[in-house]
Amino acid sequence: MGALRMLATALETLQRKQEFDFCDGLRALAVLWVCADHGILCVELFLEGMGARLYQLWWPIALPASGEAGVDVFLVLSGFLMGSILQRETTSTGGIAMGSFVVRRLFRLFPAIAAAMLLTALGDRAAGAEPECPSQEWWMNLVILNNFVLSDALPCLGHTWSVALELQLYMATPLLFTAAARLSSILRQHWRWKLTPAECVAALCALAVVACCGIRLWFVTSTGLLEKPSTDIAWIRYYMGTQYRYSSYAAGVLVGTLCAATRQQQPELPKQQQQQQQQQ
């Protein structure tokens, strides 16, 4: 019964209306920004000389060529939504149903990943091209670790590295809220600091952002990254590695948690008054 209940909850969330509608629009813009960046890279790859001239001009293509920042925008929005969701669940139920949470996340991601792997393998076979899937490290897609580059081998669905990054961060977020609740309890009992669990989540997220910046700086200086070509595997590891990218997500969780906590503290307006405000 417990497994069936988790499955039913996961399917229900796939049809649930988004509370923050603006996030879907911003996510779409972030995706288009990343696609624009890839489009310019394709011009550089397939039109010899054209890409170099575009980059020499720079300002006409500055915005689309900076599309890698779209990944950070996407991570901030994901963190914002996840922080607000878990804050509401923690307040209403007193905890987080980890089993249901994991099932919901997997149902949102794994069917699409499995379908993409299958279609890519069939498409490569039909075209007689070098198979992208399965590859030497295809198994990393199944355990969502394909953003950790181990070798120069051709990756299976290399563009799904950001999906792996997000799922890893999703799985860590309930643990963050659990640690924050425990920290709030300890501070109240032993230090008489009246910090709410939401405030502890915000504090831990702020520390995480600082730590991520420190890890980035250490990696850049210890590897001499700025002196390496952009095709070097060190750049790929720096760009895709969770330990170098989680600061954007942590910042989103911080804001989302505090926003949800603030809204919960506000008195609920009568339905008639809410309708009048919406009409205005």
mmCIF file of C-alpha atoms in Angstrom:
data_model
loop_
_atom_site.group_PDB
_atom_site.id
_atom_site.type_symbol
_atom_site.label_atom_id
_atom_site.label_comp_id
_atom_site.label_asym_id
_atom_site.label_seq_id
_atom_site.Cartn_x
_atom_site.Cartn_y
_atom_site.Cartn_z
ATOM 1 C CA MET A 1 0.000 0.000 0.000
ATOM 2 C CA GLY A 2 2.849 2.377 0.809
ATOM 3 C CA ALA A 3 4.415 1.877 -2.637
ATOM 4 C CA LEU A 4 1.058 2.391 -4.354
ATOM 5 C CA ARG A 5 0.455 5.572 -2.376
ATOM 6 C CA MET A 6 3.860 6.959 -3.372
ATOM 7 C CA LEU A 7 3.175 6.072 -7.008
ATOM 8 C CA ALA A 8 -0.226 7.781 -6.910
ATOM 9 C CA THR A 9 1.336 10.881 -5.351
ATOM 10 C CA ALA A 10 4.012 10.984 -8.043
ATOM 11 C CA LEU A 11 1.454 10.768 -10.831
ATOM 12 C CA GLU A 12 -0.650 13.482 -9.160
ATOM 13 C CA THR A 13 2.267 15.915 -9.086
ATOM 14 C CA LEU A 14 2.733 15.555 -12.845
ATOM 15 C CA GLN A 15 -0.708 17.149 -13.316
ATOM 16 C CA ARG A 16 -0.521 19.692 -10.494
ATOM 17 C CA LYS A 17 -0.716 23.378 -11.418
ATOM 18 C CA GLN A 18 2.454 25.385 -10.916
ATOM 19 C CA GLU A 19 2.100 27.845 -8.008
ATOM 20 C CA PHE A 20 4.669 30.262 -9.430
ATOM 21 C CA ASP A 21 3.635 30.538 -13.067
ATOM 22 C CA PHE A 22 6.373 33.039 -13.868
ATOM 23 C CA CYS A 23 8.995 30.330 -13.240
ATOM 24 C CA ASP A 24 7.848 28.361 -16.286
ATOM 25 C CA GLY A 25 8.275 31.428 -18.487
ATOM 26 C CA LEU A 26 11.732 32.188 -17.094
ATOM 27 C CA ARG A 27 12.738 28.553 -17.536
ATOM 28 C CA ALA A 28 11.687 28.700 -21.179
ATOM 29 C CA LEU A 29 13.767 31.856 -21.704
ATOM 30 C CA ALA A 30 16.760 30.180 -20.025
ATOM 31 C CA VAL A 31 16.422 27.166 -22.344
ATOM 32 C CA LEU A 32 16.272 29.444 -25.394
ATOM 33 C CA TRP A 33 19.349 31.289 -24.138
ATOM 34 C CA VAL A 34 21.308 28.031 -23.896
ATOM 35 C CA CYS A 35 20.063 26.951 -27.348
ATOM 36 C CA ALA A 36 21.241 30.270 -28.813
ATOM 37 C CA ASP A 37 24.707 29.651 -27.384
ATOM 38 C CA HIS A 38 24.769 26.169 -28.927
ATOM 39 C CA GLY A 39 23.590 27.646 -32.222
ATOM 40 C CA ILE A 40 26.597 29.969 -32.358
ATOM 41 C CA LEU A 41 28.893 27.060 -31.533
ATOM 42 C CA CYS A 42 27.370 25.139 -34.445
ATOM 43 C CA VAL A 43 28.084 28.085 -36.766
ATOM 44 C CA GLU A 44 31.685 28.054 -35.606
ATOM 45 C CA LEU A 45 31.868 24.284 -36.144
ATOM 46 C CA PHE A 46 30.242 23.953 -39.568
ATOM 47 C CA LEU A 47 31.005 27.305 -41.248
ATOM 48 C CA GLU A 48 34.762 27.614 -41.283
ATOM 49 C CA GLY A 49 35.887 31.133 -40.549
ATOM 50 C CA MET A 50 32.388 32.488 -39.874
ATOM 51 C CA GLY A 51 32.417 31.603 -36.189
ATOM 52 C CA ALA A 52 35.808 33.243 -35.679
ATOM 53 C CA ARG A 53 34.603 36.471 -37.319
ATOM 54 C CA LEU A 54 31.487 36.497 -35.132
ATOM 55 C CA TYR A 55 33.542 36.143 -31.980
ATOM 56 C CA GLN A 56 35.899 38.898 -33.119
ATOM 57 C CA LEU A 57 32.929 41.250 -33.448
ATOM 58 C CA TRP A 58 31.611 39.964 -30.095
ATOM 59 C CA TRP A 59 29.095 42.681 -29.175
ATOM 60 C CA PRO A 60 26.483 41.654 -31.782
ATOM 61 C CA ILE A 61 26.543 38.124 -30.376
ATOM 62 C CA ALA A 62 27.412 38.913 -26.753
ATOM 63 C CA LEU A 63 23.994 37.975 -25.361
ATOM 64 C CA PRO A 64 23.451 34.639 -27.148
ATOM 65 C CA ALA A 65 27.133 33.697 -26.817
ATOM 66 C CA SER A 66 26.784 34.041 -23.036
ATOM 67 C CA GLY A 67 24.056 31.402 -23.028
ATOM 68 C CA GLU A 68 25.941 29.190 -20.582
ATOM 69 C CA ALA A 69 24.605 31.536 -17.904
ATOM 70 C CA GLY A 70 21.170 30.159 -18.791
ATOM 71 C CA VAL A 71 22.140 26.998 -16.908
ATOM 72 C CA ASP A 72 22.677 29.072 -13.769
ATOM 73 C CA VAL A 73 19.309 30.787 -14.273
ATOM 74 C CA PHE A 74 17.671 27.383 -14.572
ATOM 75 C CA LEU A 75 19.392 26.176 -11.395
ATOM 76 C CA VAL A 76 18.290 29.268 -9.447
ATOM 77 C CA LEU A 77 14.671 28.705 -10.515
ATOM 78 C CA SER A 78 14.834 24.997 -9.665
ATOM 79 C CA GLY A 79 16.248 25.800 -6.240
ATOM 80 C CA PHE A 80 13.583 28.449 -5.678
ATOM 81 C CA LEU A 81 10.766 26.024 -6.483
ATOM 82 C CA MET A 82 12.264 23.166 -4.484
ATOM 83 C CA GLY A 83 12.895 25.361 -1.464
ATOM 84 C CA SER A 84 9.333 26.689 -1.461
ATOM 85 C CA ILE A 85 7.837 23.203 -1.945
ATOM 86 C CA LEU A 86 9.809 21.591 0.879
ATOM 87 C CA GLN A 87 9.248 24.557 3.209
ATOM 88 C CA ARG A 88 5.483 24.222 2.776
ATOM 89 C CA GLU A 89 5.619 20.459 3.254
ATOM 90 C CA THR A 90 7.783 20.766 6.366
ATOM 91 C CA THR A 91 5.442 23.333 7.907
ATOM 92 C CA SER A 92 2.207 21.481 7.084
ATOM 93 C CA THR A 93 3.286 17.911 7.911
ATOM 94 C CA GLY A 94 6.186 18.412 10.310
ATOM 95 C CA GLY A 95 8.654 16.643 8.017
ATOM 96 C CA ILE A 96 9.438 15.414 4.509
ATOM 97 C CA ALA A 97 8.196 12.123 3.065
ATOM 98 C CA MET A 98 11.522 11.106 1.525
ATOM 99 C CA GLY A 99 10.155 8.053 -0.289
ATOM 100 C CA SER A 100 7.427 10.003 -2.056
ATOM 101 C CA PHE A 101 9.865 12.807 -2.826
ATOM 102 C CA VAL A 102 12.342 10.460 -4.529
ATOM 103 C CA VAL A 103 9.603 8.716 -6.527
ATOM 104 C CA ARG A 104 8.238 12.060 -7.734
ATOM 105 C CA ARG A 105 11.662 13.220 -8.911
ATOM 106 C CA LEU A 106 12.433 9.940 -10.684
ATOM 107 C CA PHE A 107 9.071 9.878 -12.462
ATOM 108 C CA ARG A 108 9.704 13.361 -13.789
ATOM 109 C CA LEU A 109 13.132 12.536 -15.235
ATOM 110 C CA PHE A 110 13.809 8.853 -15.879
ATOM 111 C CA PRO A 111 11.089 8.100 -18.488
ATOM 112 C CA ALA A 112 12.395 10.903 -20.702
ATOM 113 C CA ILE A 113 16.034 9.841 -20.245
ATOM 114 C CA ALA A 114 15.274 6.177 -21.026
ATOM 115 C CA ALA A 115 13.287 7.149 -24.136
ATOM 116 C CA ALA A 116 16.072 9.455 -25.334
ATOM 117 C CA MET A 117 18.698 6.719 -24.907
ATOM 118 C CA LEU A 118 16.584 4.235 -26.853
ATOM 119 C CA LEU A 119 15.752 6.644 -29.695
ATOM 120 C CA THR A 120 19.382 7.791 -29.958
ATOM 121 C CA ALA A 121 20.610 4.197 -30.207
ATOM 122 C CA LEU A 122 18.016 3.351 -32.886
ATOM 123 C CA GLY A 123 18.716 6.566 -34.817
ATOM 124 C CA ASP A 124 22.491 5.980 -34.850
ATOM 125 C CA ARG A 125 22.002 2.400 -35.998
ATOM 126 C CA ALA A 126 19.625 3.463 -38.769
ATOM 127 C CA ALA A 127 22.004 6.180 -39.972
ATOM 128 C CA GLY A 128 25.044 3.926 -39.781
ATOM 129 C CA ALA A 129 26.789 6.475 -37.562
ATOM 130 C CA GLU A 130 29.111 5.830 -34.668
ATOM 131 C CA PRO A 131 26.779 4.854 -31.808
ATOM 132 C CA GLU A 132 26.446 7.455 -29.065
ATOM 133 C CA CYS A 133 24.392 5.119 -26.867
ATOM 134 C CA PRO A 134 25.285 2.754 -25.380
ATOM 135 C CA SER A 135 28.820 4.016 -24.878
ATOM 136 C CA GLN A 136 31.698 3.015 -22.638
ATOM 137 C CA GLU A 137 30.209 4.983 -19.736
ATOM 138 C CA TRP A 138 26.490 4.700 -20.584
ATOM 139 C CA TRP A 139 25.744 3.232 -17.153
ATOM 140 C CA MET A 140 26.406 6.660 -15.615
ATOM 141 C CA ASN A 141 23.127 7.863 -17.161
ATOM 142 C CA LEU A 142 21.212 5.238 -15.186
ATOM 143 C CA VAL A 143 22.661 6.335 -11.853
ATOM 144 C CA ILE A 144 22.578 10.037 -12.836
ATOM 145 C CA LEU A 145 26.317 10.592 -12.563
ATOM 146 C CA ASN A 146 27.003 11.439 -16.203
ATOM 147 C CA ASN A 147 28.042 14.998 -15.340
ATOM 148 C CA PHE A 148 31.242 13.603 -13.788
ATOM 149 C CA VAL A 149 33.615 13.237 -16.746
ATOM 150 C CA LEU A 150 35.935 10.263 -16.254
ATOM 151 C CA SER A 151 37.624 10.071 -19.656
ATOM 152 C CA ASP A 152 37.641 11.417 -23.211
ATOM 153 C CA ALA A 153 35.286 8.639 -24.325
ATOM 154 C CA LEU A 154 32.215 9.610 -26.364
ATOM 155 C CA PRO A 155 29.427 10.223 -23.812
ATOM 156 C CA CYS A 156 25.929 8.823 -24.019
ATOM 157 C CA LEU A 157 23.527 11.780 -24.232
ATOM 158 C CA GLY A 158 26.241 14.184 -23.170
ATOM 159 C CA HIS A 159 23.793 17.094 -23.134
ATOM 160 C CA THR A 160 21.893 15.498 -20.221
ATOM 161 C CA TRP A 161 24.696 16.374 -17.813
ATOM 162 C CA SER A 162 22.554 19.201 -16.440
ATOM 163 C CA VAL A 163 19.722 16.744 -15.735
ATOM 164 C CA ALA A 164 22.130 14.666 -13.648
ATOM 165 C CA LEU A 165 23.299 17.805 -11.857
ATOM 166 C CA GLU A 166 19.754 18.855 -10.990
ATOM 167 C CA LEU A 167 18.706 15.436 -9.731
ATOM 168 C CA GLN A 168 21.764 15.222 -7.480
ATOM 169 C CA LEU A 169 20.862 18.609 -6.015
ATOM 170 C CA TYR A 170 17.210 17.573 -5.662
ATOM 171 C CA MET A 171 18.232 14.512 -3.647
ATOM 172 C CA ALA A 172 20.406 16.621 -1.345
ATOM 173 C CA THR A 173 17.720 19.231 -0.621
ATOM 174 C CA PRO A 174 15.547 17.166 1.793
ATOM 175 C CA LEU A 175 18.724 16.298 3.702
ATOM 176 C CA LEU A 176 19.447 20.025 3.938
ATOM 177 C CA PHE A 177 15.997 20.693 5.423
ATOM 178 C CA THR A 178 16.390 17.812 7.879
ATOM 179 C CA ALA A 179 19.778 19.143 8.994
ATOM 180 C CA ALA A 180 18.331 22.659 9.323
ATOM 181 C CA ALA A 181 15.457 21.423 11.506
ATOM 182 C CA ARG A 182 17.930 19.581 13.729
ATOM 183 C CA LEU A 183 20.196 22.641 13.905
ATOM 184 C CA SER A 184 17.256 24.874 14.867
ATOM 185 C CA SER A 185 16.320 22.484 17.677
ATOM 186 C CA ILE A 186 19.901 22.343 19.012
ATOM 187 C CA LEU A 187 20.281 26.119 18.956
ATOM 188 C CA ARG A 188 17.011 26.576 20.845
ATOM 189 C CA GLN A 189 17.805 23.969 23.494
ATOM 190 C CA HIS A 190 21.474 24.650 24.172
ATOM 191 C CA TRP A 191 22.121 28.213 23.016
ATOM 192 C CA ARG A 192 18.642 29.764 23.318
ATOM 193 C CA TRP A 193 18.946 31.124 19.770
ATOM 194 C CA LYS A 194 15.451 31.418 18.360
ATOM 195 C CA LEU A 195 16.224 30.596 14.727
ATOM 196 C CA THR A 196 13.433 28.927 12.788
ATOM 197 C CA PRO A 197 14.193 25.927 10.553
ATOM 198 C CA ALA A 198 13.614 28.178 7.501
ATOM 199 C CA GLU A 199 16.211 30.645 8.772
ATOM 200 C CA CYS A 200 18.637 27.773 9.378
ATOM 201 C CA VAL A 201 18.057 26.573 5.794
ATOM 202 C CA ALA A 202 18.875 30.087 4.582
ATOM 203 C CA ALA A 203 22.035 30.229 6.701
ATOM 204 C CA LEU A 204 23.240 26.831 5.473
ATOM 205 C CA CYS A 205 22.552 27.837 1.874
ATOM 206 C CA ALA A 206 24.541 31.053 2.314
ATOM 207 C CA LEU A 207 27.466 29.039 3.691
ATOM 208 C CA ALA A 208 27.128 26.622 0.768
ATOM 209 C CA VAL A 209 27.379 29.475 -1.750
ATOM 210 C CA VAL A 210 30.562 30.763 -0.080
ATOM 211 C CA ALA A 211 32.018 27.241 0.039
ATOM 212 C CA CYS A 212 31.255 26.664 -3.653
ATOM 213 C CA CYS A 213 33.026 29.891 -4.598
ATOM 214 C CA GLY A 214 36.029 28.762 -2.559
ATOM 215 C CA ILE A 215 36.071 25.349 -4.277
ATOM 216 C CA ARG A 216 35.900 27.017 -7.686
ATOM 217 C CA LEU A 217 38.790 29.339 -6.852
ATOM 218 C CA TRP A 218 40.880 26.441 -5.552
ATOM 219 C CA PHE A 219 40.280 24.375 -8.695
ATOM 220 C CA VAL A 220 41.109 27.255 -11.044
ATOM 221 C CA THR A 221 44.360 28.114 -9.255
ATOM 222 C CA SER A 222 45.525 24.550 -8.549
ATOM 223 C CA THR A 223 45.032 23.327 -12.126
ATOM 224 C CA GLY A 224 46.108 26.476 -13.956
ATOM 225 C CA LEU A 225 42.743 26.353 -15.657
ATOM 226 C CA LEU A 226 42.924 29.805 -17.244
ATOM 227 C CA GLU A 227 46.022 28.760 -19.178
ATOM 228 C CA LYS A 228 44.389 25.641 -20.651
ATOM 229 C CA PRO A 229 42.425 25.579 -23.934
ATOM 230 C CA SER A 230 38.632 25.489 -23.645
ATOM 231 C CA THR A 231 38.622 21.948 -25.059
ATOM 232 C CA ASP A 232 40.750 20.611 -22.195
ATOM 233 C CA ILE A 233 39.023 18.001 -20.032
ATOM 234 C CA ALA A 234 39.699 20.161 -16.953
ATOM 235 C CA TRP A 235 37.358 22.831 -18.359
ATOM 236 C CA ILE A 236 34.662 20.213 -18.977
ATOM 237 C CA ARG A 237 34.961 18.917 -15.425
ATOM 238 C CA TYR A 238 34.812 22.463 -14.097
ATOM 239 C CA TYR A 239 31.747 23.278 -16.198
ATOM 240 C CA MET A 240 29.780 20.106 -15.403
ATOM 241 C CA GLY A 241 30.914 19.093 -11.920
ATOM 242 C CA THR A 242 28.314 19.372 -9.170
ATOM 243 C CA GLN A 243 30.860 20.703 -6.687
ATOM 244 C CA TYR A 244 31.490 23.699 -8.955
ATOM 245 C CA ARG A 245 27.882 24.454 -9.962
ATOM 246 C CA TYR A 246 25.700 24.083 -6.875
ATOM 247 C CA SER A 247 25.971 27.698 -5.680
ATOM 248 C CA SER A 248 23.228 28.900 -8.067
ATOM 249 C CA TYR A 249 20.865 26.204 -6.849
ATOM 250 C CA ALA A 250 21.655 26.949 -3.190
ATOM 251 C CA ALA A 251 20.888 30.640 -3.767
ATOM 252 C CA GLY A 252 17.517 29.674 -5.258
ATOM 253 C CA VAL A 253 16.710 27.401 -2.297
ATOM 254 C CA LEU A 254 17.571 30.248 0.080
ATOM 255 C CA VAL A 255 15.170 32.685 -1.593
ATOM 256 C CA GLY A 256 12.413 30.118 -2.156
ATOM 257 C CA THR A 257 12.471 28.952 1.455
ATOM 258 C CA LEU A 258 12.310 32.467 2.898
ATOM 259 C CA CYS A 259 9.544 33.482 0.462
ATOM 260 C CA ALA A 260 7.446 30.454 1.402
ATOM 261 C CA ALA A 261 8.058 31.028 5.129
ATOM 262 C CA THR A 262 7.053 34.693 4.795
ATOM 263 C CA ARG A 263 3.855 33.816 2.955
ATOM 264 C CA GLN A 264 2.963 31.254 5.616
ATOM 265 C CA GLN A 265 3.264 33.888 8.335
ATOM 266 C CA GLN A 266 0.841 36.250 6.603
ATOM 267 C CA PRO A 267 -2.827 35.945 7.641
ATOM 268 C CA GLU A 268 -4.968 34.282 5.007
ATOM 269 C CA LEU A 269 -7.434 36.657 3.383
ATOM 270 C CA PRO A 270 -11.106 35.756 2.905
ATOM 271 C CA LYS A 271 -11.893 34.315 -0.536
ATOM 272 C CA GLN A 272 -14.004 37.332 -1.478
ATOM 273 C CA GLN A 273 -11.141 39.719 -0.727
ATOM 274 C CA GLN A 274 -8.704 37.515 -2.670
ATOM 275 C CA GLN A 275 -10.979 37.644 -5.702
ATOM 276 C CA GLN A 276 -11.213 41.434 -5.481
ATOM 277 C CA GLN A 277 -7.415 41.732 -5.413
ATOM 278 C CA GLN A 278 -7.089 39.433 -8.414
ATOM 279 C CA GLN A 279 -9.601 41.531 -10.371
ATOM 280 C CA GLN A 280 -7.659 44.702 -9.594
#
